[in-house]
Amino acid sequence: MSDTPSNAFRREGWELRPRSYIRYKLFNSLFLGLSVGTIFVIYKPLDPSIYSLGGIALALAMLAIAQLYGRIMTLPWFFRISLLVELVVLVMVLIFLAKPYTWTTALLVYAGYQVTFSFGSYLVRAETLALEDDELLRRVDTAKQIGYLIGMAASWLTYKVLEHYGISTPEAKVYQLHWLLLATELVIIYFLIRSFRRVTSNK
């Protein structure tokens, strides 16, 4: 192993747009707050042994991704992988809305979340290197916490409104909440795409 420091993060002609990125992280955390508790209802058909296999697969995937850091620790790859993760989440929401509460749907949703989690360490490290500025990091982390709190409050309020209109079973409430999750995920993808752009040089 060489003691010579390497360029840990490369922009490769791309730039990150802070204002859109902060909004992206706000809605991303809002989605997380909204979805708290839903997986316990969705995963009911799964055997507990699935979680053990999923944990092993997750660890192996994270190990493999770590070996690729030399190639993917760039701003273009940060965007591509972030978009991949959000598209996986979008597909999971659509699958659940199309065929809720089947064993296959539960397995696909679980597998989808494992895919997104496998990129977790990479995304955290890439984000820190991409943002660079302490003030920008503070604003992003603040947006994350605000989004998460709003999401949890909105989730609670949604469940109470549904109960008021006679929708009382956990399965029915979680299904209805997924329409709100779908709308939120589309907003997330919109702001994510706006957060990155190629820098065109005028010569």
CSV table of C-alpha atoms in Angstrom, one decimal, residues 38-199:
chain,number,residue,atom,x,y,z
A,38,THR,CA,-44.6,0.4,7.0
A,39,ILE,CA,-42.0,-2.4,6.4
A,40,PHE,CA,-43.3,-4.2,9.5
A,41,VAL,CA,-46.7,-4.6,7.8
A,42,ILE,CA,-45.3,-5.3,4.3
A,43,TYR,CA,-42.8,-8.0,5.5
A,44,LYS,CA,-45.4,-10.1,7.4
A,45,PRO,CA,-45.5,-12.9,4.8
A,46,LEU,CA,-41.7,-13.4,4.9
A,47,ASP,CA,-40.0,-16.2,6.9
A,48,PRO,CA,-37.4,-14.8,9.5
A,49,SER,CA,-34.7,-16.9,7.7
A,50,ILE,CA,-35.0,-14.5,4.8
A,51,TYR,CA,-33.5,-11.7,6.9
A,52,SER,CA,-30.4,-13.8,7.7
A,53,LEU,CA,-29.8,-14.5,4.0
A,54,GLY,CA,-30.5,-10.8,3.2
A,55,GLY,CA,-28.0,-9.7,5.9
A,56,ILE,CA,-25.3,-11.9,4.4
A,57,ALA,CA,-26.0,-10.7,0.9
A,58,LEU,CA,-26.0,-7.0,2.1
A,59,ALA,CA,-22.6,-7.5,3.8
A,60,LEU,CA,-21.1,-9.1,0.6
A,61,ALA,CA,-22.5,-6.4,-1.6
A,62,MET,CA,-21.1,-3.6,0.6
A,63,LEU,CA,-17.7,-5.3,0.6
A,64,ALA,CA,-17.8,-5.5,-3.2
A,65,ILE,CA,-18.8,-1.9,-3.6
A,66,ALA,CA,-16.0,-0.8,-1.3
A,67,GLN,CA,-13.5,-2.4,-3.7
A,68,LEU,CA,-14.8,-0.1,-6.5
A,69,TYR,CA,-14.2,3.2,-4.6
A,70,GLY,CA,-11.2,4.0,-6.8
A,71,ARG,CA,-13.4,4.1,-9.8
A,72,ILE,CA,-16.8,5.3,-8.5
A,73,MET,CA,-15.6,8.0,-6.1
A,74,THR,CA,-16.5,10.7,-8.7
A,75,LEU,CA,-19.3,13.2,-9.0
A,76,PRO,CA,-20.8,11.5,-12.2
A,77,TRP,CA,-20.9,8.1,-10.4
A,78,PHE,CA,-22.3,9.7,-7.3
A,79,PHE,CA,-25.2,11.0,-9.4
A,80,ARG,CA,-25.7,7.7,-11.3
A,81,ILE,CA,-25.8,5.6,-8.1
A,82,SER,CA,-28.0,8.1,-6.3
A,83,LEU,CA,-30.4,8.0,-9.2
A,84,LEU,CA,-30.3,4.2,-9.3
A,85,VAL,CA,-31.2,4.0,-5.7
A,86,GLU,CA,-34.1,6.3,-6.1
A,87,LEU,CA,-35.4,4.4,-9.1
A,88,VAL,CA,-35.2,1.2,-7.2
A,89,VAL,CA,-37.3,2.8,-4.5
A,90,LEU,CA,-39.8,4.0,-7.1
A,91,VAL,CA,-40.2,0.5,-8.5
A,92,MET,CA,-40.7,-0.9,-5.1
A,93,VAL,CA,-43.5,1.6,-4.4
A,94,LEU,CA,-45.2,0.8,-7.7
A,95,ILE,CA,-44.9,-3.0,-7.2
A,96,PHE,CA,-46.5,-2.7,-3.8
A,97,LEU,CA,-49.4,-0.5,-5.1
A,98,ALA,CA,-50.0,-3.0,-8.0
A,99,LYS,CA,-49.9,-6.2,-5.9
A,100,PRO,CA,-49.9,-5.5,-2.1
A,101,TYR,CA,-49.4,-8.0,0.6
A,102,THR,CA,-48.3,-11.0,-1.4
A,103,TRP,CA,-45.2,-13.1,-0.6
A,104,THR,CA,-43.6,-12.1,-3.9
A,105,THR,CA,-44.2,-8.4,-3.3
A,106,ALA,CA,-42.8,-8.6,0.3
A,107,LEU,CA,-39.7,-10.4,-1.0
A,108,LEU,CA,-39.2,-7.9,-3.9
A,109,VAL,CA,-39.6,-4.9,-1.5
A,110,TYR,CA,-37.1,-6.5,1.0
A,111,ALA,CA,-34.7,-7.2,-1.8
A,112,GLY,CA,-35.0,-3.7,-3.1
A,113,TYR,CA,-34.3,-2.1,0.2
A,114,GLN,CA,-31.2,-4.4,0.5
A,115,VAL,CA,-30.0,-3.1,-2.8
A,116,THR,CA,-30.4,0.5,-1.6
A,117,PHE,CA,-28.7,-0.2,1.7
A,118,SER,CA,-25.8,-1.8,-0.1
A,119,PHE,CA,-24.8,1.6,-1.4
A,120,GLY,CA,-25.3,3.4,1.9
A,121,SER,CA,-21.7,3.6,3.0
A,122,TYR,CA,-20.6,4.8,-0.5
A,123,LEU,CA,-23.3,7.5,-0.7
A,124,VAL,CA,-22.4,8.9,2.8
A,125,ARG,CA,-18.7,9.1,1.9
A,126,ALA,CA,-19.3,10.5,-1.5
A,127,GLU,CA,-21.7,13.1,-0.2
A,128,THR,CA,-19.2,14.3,2.4
A,129,LEU,CA,-16.4,14.6,-0.2
A,130,ALA,CA,-18.7,16.2,-2.8
A,131,LEU,CA,-20.0,18.9,-0.5
A,132,GLU,CA,-16.6,19.9,1.0
A,133,ASP,CA,-17.8,23.1,2.7
A,134,ASP,CA,-18.7,22.9,6.4
A,135,GLU,CA,-21.6,25.3,6.1
A,136,LEU,CA,-23.1,23.3,3.2
A,137,LEU,CA,-22.8,20.1,5.2
A,138,ARG,CA,-24.6,21.8,8.1
A,139,ARG,CA,-27.4,22.9,5.8
A,140,VAL,CA,-27.8,19.4,4.3
A,141,ASP,CA,-27.8,17.7,7.7
A,142,THR,CA,-30.3,20.2,9.0
A,143,ALA,CA,-32.6,19.6,6.0
A,144,LYS,CA,-32.3,15.9,6.6
A,145,GLN,CA,-33.5,16.2,10.2
A,146,ILE,CA,-36.3,18.6,9.3
A,147,GLY,CA,-37.5,16.4,6.5
A,148,TYR,CA,-37.5,13.3,8.8
A,149,LEU,CA,-39.5,15.1,11.4
A,150,ILE,CA,-42.0,16.4,8.9
A,151,GLY,CA,-42.3,13.0,7.4
A,152,MET,CA,-43.0,11.3,10.7
A,153,ALA,CA,-45.6,14.0,11.6
A,154,ALA,CA,-47.2,13.7,8.2
A,155,SER,CA,-47.3,9.9,8.6
A,156,TRP,CA,-49.1,10.1,12.0
A,157,LEU,CA,-51.5,12.7,10.6
A,158,THR,CA,-52.3,10.6,7.5
A,159,TYR,CA,-53.1,7.5,9.7
A,160,LYS,CA,-55.4,9.6,11.9
A,161,VAL,CA,-57.2,11.1,8.9
A,162,LEU,CA,-57.6,7.6,7.4
A,163,GLU,CA,-59.0,6.3,10.7
A,164,HIS,CA,-61.5,9.2,10.7
A,165,TYR,CA,-62.8,8.0,7.3
A,166,GLY,CA,-63.2,4.4,8.5
A,167,ILE,CA,-59.9,3.0,7.2
A,168,SER,CA,-58.6,1.3,10.4
A,169,THR,CA,-56.7,-1.8,9.5
A,170,PRO,CA,-52.9,-1.5,9.4
A,171,GLU,CA,-52.8,-3.1,5.9
A,172,ALA,CA,-55.3,-0.6,4.4
A,173,LYS,CA,-53.6,2.4,6.0
A,174,VAL,CA,-50.2,1.4,4.8
A,175,TYR,CA,-51.5,0.9,1.3
A,176,GLN,CA,-53.1,4.3,1.2
A,177,LEU,CA,-49.9,5.9,2.6
A,178,HIS,CA,-48.0,4.5,-0.4
A,179,TRP,CA,-49.8,6.9,-2.7
A,180,LEU,CA,-48.3,9.8,-0.7
A,181,LEU,CA,-44.9,7.9,-0.9
A,182,LEU,CA,-45.2,7.7,-4.6
A,183,ALA,CA,-45.8,11.4,-5.0
A,184,THR,CA,-42.9,12.1,-2.7
A,185,GLU,CA,-40.5,9.8,-4.6
A,186,LEU,CA,-41.3,11.6,-7.8
A,187,VAL,CA,-40.4,14.9,-6.2
A,188,ILE,CA,-37.2,13.3,-4.9
A,189,ILE,CA,-36.1,12.2,-8.3
A,190,TYR,CA,-36.9,15.6,-9.8
A,191,PHE,CA,-34.7,17.4,-7.3
A,192,LEU,CA,-32.0,14.8,-7.6
A,193,ILE,CA,-31.7,15.3,-11.4
A,194,ARG,CA,-31.6,19.0,-10.9
A,195,SER,CA,-28.8,18.7,-8.3
A,196,PHE,CA,-26.2,17.6,-10.8
A,197,ARG,CA,-25.1,19.0,-14.2
A,198,ARG,CA,-22.2,18.9,-16.6
A,199,VAL,CA,-20.0,22.0,-16.7
